[in-house]
Coordinates of N, CA and C in Angstrom, one line a residue:
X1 N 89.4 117.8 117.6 CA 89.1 118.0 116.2 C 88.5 116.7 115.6
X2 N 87.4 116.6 114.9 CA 87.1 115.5 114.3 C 87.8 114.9 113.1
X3 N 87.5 113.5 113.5 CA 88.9 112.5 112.2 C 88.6 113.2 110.9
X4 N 87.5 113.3 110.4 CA 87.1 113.6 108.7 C 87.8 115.3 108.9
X5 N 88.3 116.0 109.6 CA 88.8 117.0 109.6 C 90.2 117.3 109.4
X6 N 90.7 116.7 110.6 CA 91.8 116.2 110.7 C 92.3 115.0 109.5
X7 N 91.6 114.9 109.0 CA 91.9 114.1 107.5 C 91.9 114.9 107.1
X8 N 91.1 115.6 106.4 CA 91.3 116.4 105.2 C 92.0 117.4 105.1
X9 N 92.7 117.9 106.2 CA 93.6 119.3 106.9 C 95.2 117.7 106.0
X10 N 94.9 116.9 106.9 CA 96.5 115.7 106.3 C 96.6 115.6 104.8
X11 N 95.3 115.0 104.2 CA 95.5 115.0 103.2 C 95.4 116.0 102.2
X12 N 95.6 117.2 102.9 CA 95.7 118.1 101.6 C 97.1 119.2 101.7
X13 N 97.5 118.2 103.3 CA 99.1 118.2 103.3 C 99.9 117.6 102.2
X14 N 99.3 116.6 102.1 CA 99.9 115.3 101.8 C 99.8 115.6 99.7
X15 N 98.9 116.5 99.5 CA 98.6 116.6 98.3 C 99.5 117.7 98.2
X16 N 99.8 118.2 98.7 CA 100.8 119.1 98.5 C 102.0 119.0 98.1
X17 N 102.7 118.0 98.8 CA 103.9 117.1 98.4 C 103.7 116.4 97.4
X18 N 102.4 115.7 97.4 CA 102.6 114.9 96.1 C 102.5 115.7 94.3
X19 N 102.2 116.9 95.0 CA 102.2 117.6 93.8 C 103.5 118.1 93.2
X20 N 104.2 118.6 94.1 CA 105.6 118.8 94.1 C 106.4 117.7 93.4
X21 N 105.8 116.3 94.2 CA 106.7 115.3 94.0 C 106.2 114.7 92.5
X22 N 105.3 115.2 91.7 CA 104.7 114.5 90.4 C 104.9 115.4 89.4
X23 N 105.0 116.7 90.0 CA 105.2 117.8 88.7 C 106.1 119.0 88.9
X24 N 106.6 119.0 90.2 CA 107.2 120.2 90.3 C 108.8 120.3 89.3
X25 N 109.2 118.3 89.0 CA 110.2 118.5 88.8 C 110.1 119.1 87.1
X26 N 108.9 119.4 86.7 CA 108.9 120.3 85.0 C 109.8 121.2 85.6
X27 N 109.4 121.9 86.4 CA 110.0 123.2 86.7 C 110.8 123.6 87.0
X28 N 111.4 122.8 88.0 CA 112.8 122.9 89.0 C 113.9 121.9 88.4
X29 N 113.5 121.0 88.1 CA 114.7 119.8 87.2 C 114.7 119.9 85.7
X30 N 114.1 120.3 85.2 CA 113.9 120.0 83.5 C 115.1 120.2 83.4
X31 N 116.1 120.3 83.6 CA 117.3 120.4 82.8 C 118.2 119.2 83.1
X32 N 117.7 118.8 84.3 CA 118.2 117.5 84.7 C 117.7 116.0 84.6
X33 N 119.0 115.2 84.4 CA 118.4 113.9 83.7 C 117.0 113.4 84.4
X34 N 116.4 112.3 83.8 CA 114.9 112.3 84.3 C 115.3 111.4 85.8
X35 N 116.5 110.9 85.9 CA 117.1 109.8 86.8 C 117.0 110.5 88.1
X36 N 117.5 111.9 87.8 CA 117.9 112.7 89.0 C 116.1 113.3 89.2
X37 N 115.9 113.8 88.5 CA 114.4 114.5 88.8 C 113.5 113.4 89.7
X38 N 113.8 111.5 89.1 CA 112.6 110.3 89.6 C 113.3 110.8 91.7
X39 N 114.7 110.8 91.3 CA 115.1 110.4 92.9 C 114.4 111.4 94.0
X40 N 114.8 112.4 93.5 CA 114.2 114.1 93.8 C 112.3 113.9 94.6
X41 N 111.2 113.5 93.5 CA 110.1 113.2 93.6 C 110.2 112.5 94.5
X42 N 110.9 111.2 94.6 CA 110.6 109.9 95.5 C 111.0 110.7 97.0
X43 N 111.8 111.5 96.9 CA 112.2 112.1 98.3 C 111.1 113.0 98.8
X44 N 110.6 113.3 98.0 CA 109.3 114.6 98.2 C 108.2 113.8 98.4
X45 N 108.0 112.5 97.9 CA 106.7 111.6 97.6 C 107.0 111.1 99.2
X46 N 108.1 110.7 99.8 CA 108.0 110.4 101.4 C 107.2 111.0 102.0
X47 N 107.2 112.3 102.1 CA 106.3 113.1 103.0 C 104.9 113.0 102.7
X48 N 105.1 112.8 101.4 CA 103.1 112.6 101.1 C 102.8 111.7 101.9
X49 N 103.6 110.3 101.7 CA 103.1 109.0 102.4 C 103.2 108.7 103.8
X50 N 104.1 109.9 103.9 CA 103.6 110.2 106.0 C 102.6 110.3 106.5
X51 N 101.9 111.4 105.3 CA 101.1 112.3 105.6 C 99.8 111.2 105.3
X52 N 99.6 110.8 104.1 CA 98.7 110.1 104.0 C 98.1 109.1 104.0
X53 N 99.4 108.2 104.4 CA 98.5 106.8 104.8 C 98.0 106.8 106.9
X54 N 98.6 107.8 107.2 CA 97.5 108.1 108.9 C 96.7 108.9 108.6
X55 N 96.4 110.0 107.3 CA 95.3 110.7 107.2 C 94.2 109.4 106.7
X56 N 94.6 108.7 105.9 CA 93.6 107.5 105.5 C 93.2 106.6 106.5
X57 N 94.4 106.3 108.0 CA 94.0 105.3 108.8 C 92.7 106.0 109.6
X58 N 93.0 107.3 110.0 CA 92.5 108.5 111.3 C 90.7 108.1 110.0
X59 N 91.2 108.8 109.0 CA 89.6 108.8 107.9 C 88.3 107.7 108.2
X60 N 89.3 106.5 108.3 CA 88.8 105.3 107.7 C 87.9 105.0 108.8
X61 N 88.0 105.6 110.2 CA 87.0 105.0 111.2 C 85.7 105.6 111.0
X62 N 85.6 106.6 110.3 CA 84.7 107.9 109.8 C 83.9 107.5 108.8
X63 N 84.6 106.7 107.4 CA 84.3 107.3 106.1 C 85.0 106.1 105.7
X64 N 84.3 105.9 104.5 CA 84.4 104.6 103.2 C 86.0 105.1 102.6
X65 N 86.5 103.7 102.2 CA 87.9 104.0 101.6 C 86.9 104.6 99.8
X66 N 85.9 104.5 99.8 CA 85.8 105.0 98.6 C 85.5 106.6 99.1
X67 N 84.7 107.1 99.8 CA 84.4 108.1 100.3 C 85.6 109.2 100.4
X68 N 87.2 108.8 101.0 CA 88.2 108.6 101.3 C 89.2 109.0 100.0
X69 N 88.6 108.3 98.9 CA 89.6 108.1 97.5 C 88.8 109.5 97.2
X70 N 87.0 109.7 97.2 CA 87.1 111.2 96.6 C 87.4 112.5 97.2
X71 N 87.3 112.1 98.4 CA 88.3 113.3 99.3 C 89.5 113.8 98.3
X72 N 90.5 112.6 98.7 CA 91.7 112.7 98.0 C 91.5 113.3 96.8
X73 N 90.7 113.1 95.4 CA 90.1 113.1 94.5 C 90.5 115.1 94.2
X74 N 89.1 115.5 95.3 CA 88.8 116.6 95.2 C 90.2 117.6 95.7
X75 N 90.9 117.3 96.9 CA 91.7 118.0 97.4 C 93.0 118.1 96.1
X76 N 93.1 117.2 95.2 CA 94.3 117.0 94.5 C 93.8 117.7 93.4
X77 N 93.1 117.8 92.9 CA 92.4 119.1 92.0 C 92.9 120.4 92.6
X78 N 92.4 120.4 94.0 CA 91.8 121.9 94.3 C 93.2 122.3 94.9
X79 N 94.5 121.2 94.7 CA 95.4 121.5 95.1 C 96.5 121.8 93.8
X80 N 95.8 121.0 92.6 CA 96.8 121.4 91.9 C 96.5 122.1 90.7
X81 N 95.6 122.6 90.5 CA 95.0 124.0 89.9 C 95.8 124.7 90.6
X82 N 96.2 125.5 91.3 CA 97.0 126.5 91.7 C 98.3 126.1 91.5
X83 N 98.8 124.8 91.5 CA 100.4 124.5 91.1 C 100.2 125.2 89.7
X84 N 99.6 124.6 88.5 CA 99.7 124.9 87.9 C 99.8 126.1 86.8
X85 N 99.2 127.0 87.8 CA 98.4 128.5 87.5 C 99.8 129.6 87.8
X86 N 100.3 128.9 89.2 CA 101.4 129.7 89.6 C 102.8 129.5 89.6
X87 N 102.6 128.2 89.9 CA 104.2 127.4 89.4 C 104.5 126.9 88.4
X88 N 103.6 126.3 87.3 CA 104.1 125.9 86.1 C 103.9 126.9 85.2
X89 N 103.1 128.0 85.5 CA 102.6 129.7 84.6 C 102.0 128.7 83.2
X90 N 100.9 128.1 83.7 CA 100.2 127.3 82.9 C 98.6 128.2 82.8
X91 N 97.9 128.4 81.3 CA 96.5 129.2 81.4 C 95.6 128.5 82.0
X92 N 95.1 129.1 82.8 CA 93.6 129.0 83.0 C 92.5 128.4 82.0
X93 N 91.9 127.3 82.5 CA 91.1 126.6 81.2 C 89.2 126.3 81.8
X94 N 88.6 126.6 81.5 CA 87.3 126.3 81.9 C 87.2 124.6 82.0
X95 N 88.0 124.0 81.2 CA 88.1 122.4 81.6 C 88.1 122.2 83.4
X96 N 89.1 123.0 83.7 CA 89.1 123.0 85.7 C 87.9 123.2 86.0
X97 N 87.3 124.1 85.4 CA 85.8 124.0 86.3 C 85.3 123.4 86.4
X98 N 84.6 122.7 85.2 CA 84.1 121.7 84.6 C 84.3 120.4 85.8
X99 N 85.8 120.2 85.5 CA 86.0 118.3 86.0 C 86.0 118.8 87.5
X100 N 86.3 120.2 88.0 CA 85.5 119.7 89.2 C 84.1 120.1 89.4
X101 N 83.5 120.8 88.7 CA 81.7 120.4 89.0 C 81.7 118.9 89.2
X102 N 82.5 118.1 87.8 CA 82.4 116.3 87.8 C 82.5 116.0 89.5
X103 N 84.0 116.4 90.0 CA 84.0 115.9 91.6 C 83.0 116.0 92.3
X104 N 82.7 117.5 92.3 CA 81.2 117.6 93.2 C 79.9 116.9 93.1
X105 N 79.8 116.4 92.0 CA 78.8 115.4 91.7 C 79.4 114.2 92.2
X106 N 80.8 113.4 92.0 CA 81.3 112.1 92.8 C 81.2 112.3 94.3
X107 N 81.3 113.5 94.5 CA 81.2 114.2 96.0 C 79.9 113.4 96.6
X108 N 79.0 114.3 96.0 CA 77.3 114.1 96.1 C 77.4 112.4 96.4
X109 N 77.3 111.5 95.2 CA 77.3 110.4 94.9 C 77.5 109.8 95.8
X110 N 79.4 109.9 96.7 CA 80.1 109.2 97.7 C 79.4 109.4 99.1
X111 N 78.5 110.6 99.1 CA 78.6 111.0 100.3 C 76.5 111.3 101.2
X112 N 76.0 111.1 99.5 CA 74.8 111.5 99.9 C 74.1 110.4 101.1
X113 N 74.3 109.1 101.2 CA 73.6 109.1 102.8 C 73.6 109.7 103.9
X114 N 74.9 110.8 104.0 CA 75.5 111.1 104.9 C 74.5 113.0 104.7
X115 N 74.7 112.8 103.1 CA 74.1 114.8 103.2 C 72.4 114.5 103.4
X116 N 71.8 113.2 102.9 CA 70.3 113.0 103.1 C 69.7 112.9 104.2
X117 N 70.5 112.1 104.9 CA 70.1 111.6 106.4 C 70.1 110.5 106.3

């Protein structure tokens, strides 16, 4: 499997947990002190940073740590538009679309020697 694949399969592991670990506790802790919800996150934020500081090592032989940051960028959008849609029963806003057309253009930007030739 190639690294930029196998990165971006990690890192949107890794975005997964971190999404959990940055907002899930609205949903699952709100009733509990913010002390208990930080501990909670930090235990859920472990697995992100399993996941993603070797998806960034595996990346890095491939692709720019900036290249790298919009990866992350895009997957944590495209990961957490659906937390929010289905886990937090948050509306739908044309704003999402929008800031990610914005990514796809940082996309473009980060990546066009690579889409040009």
């Amino acid at each position: 499997m190639p690294p930029l694949l196998i990165t971006v399969c990690m890192l949107t592991l890794s975005n997964v947990f971190m999404t959990f670990a940055w907002y899930g506790h609205l949903k699952y802790f709100h009733h509990k002190a913010w002390i208990i919800a930080a501990f909670v996150s930090w235990g859920i934020a472990l697995f992100e940073y399993l996941l993603q500081v070797p998806a960034n090592r595996i990346g890095y032989e491939v692709a720019s740590a900036g290249q790298l940051k919009i990866i992350q960028e895009v997957l944590s959008l495209s990961v957490f538009i659906p937390f929010s849609l289905f886990i937090l029963k948050e509306p739908f806003k044309m704003d999402y679309v929008w800031a990610g057309l914005c990514l796809l253009g940082a996309v473009f930007f980060m990546f066009r020697d690579k889409i040009m030739g």
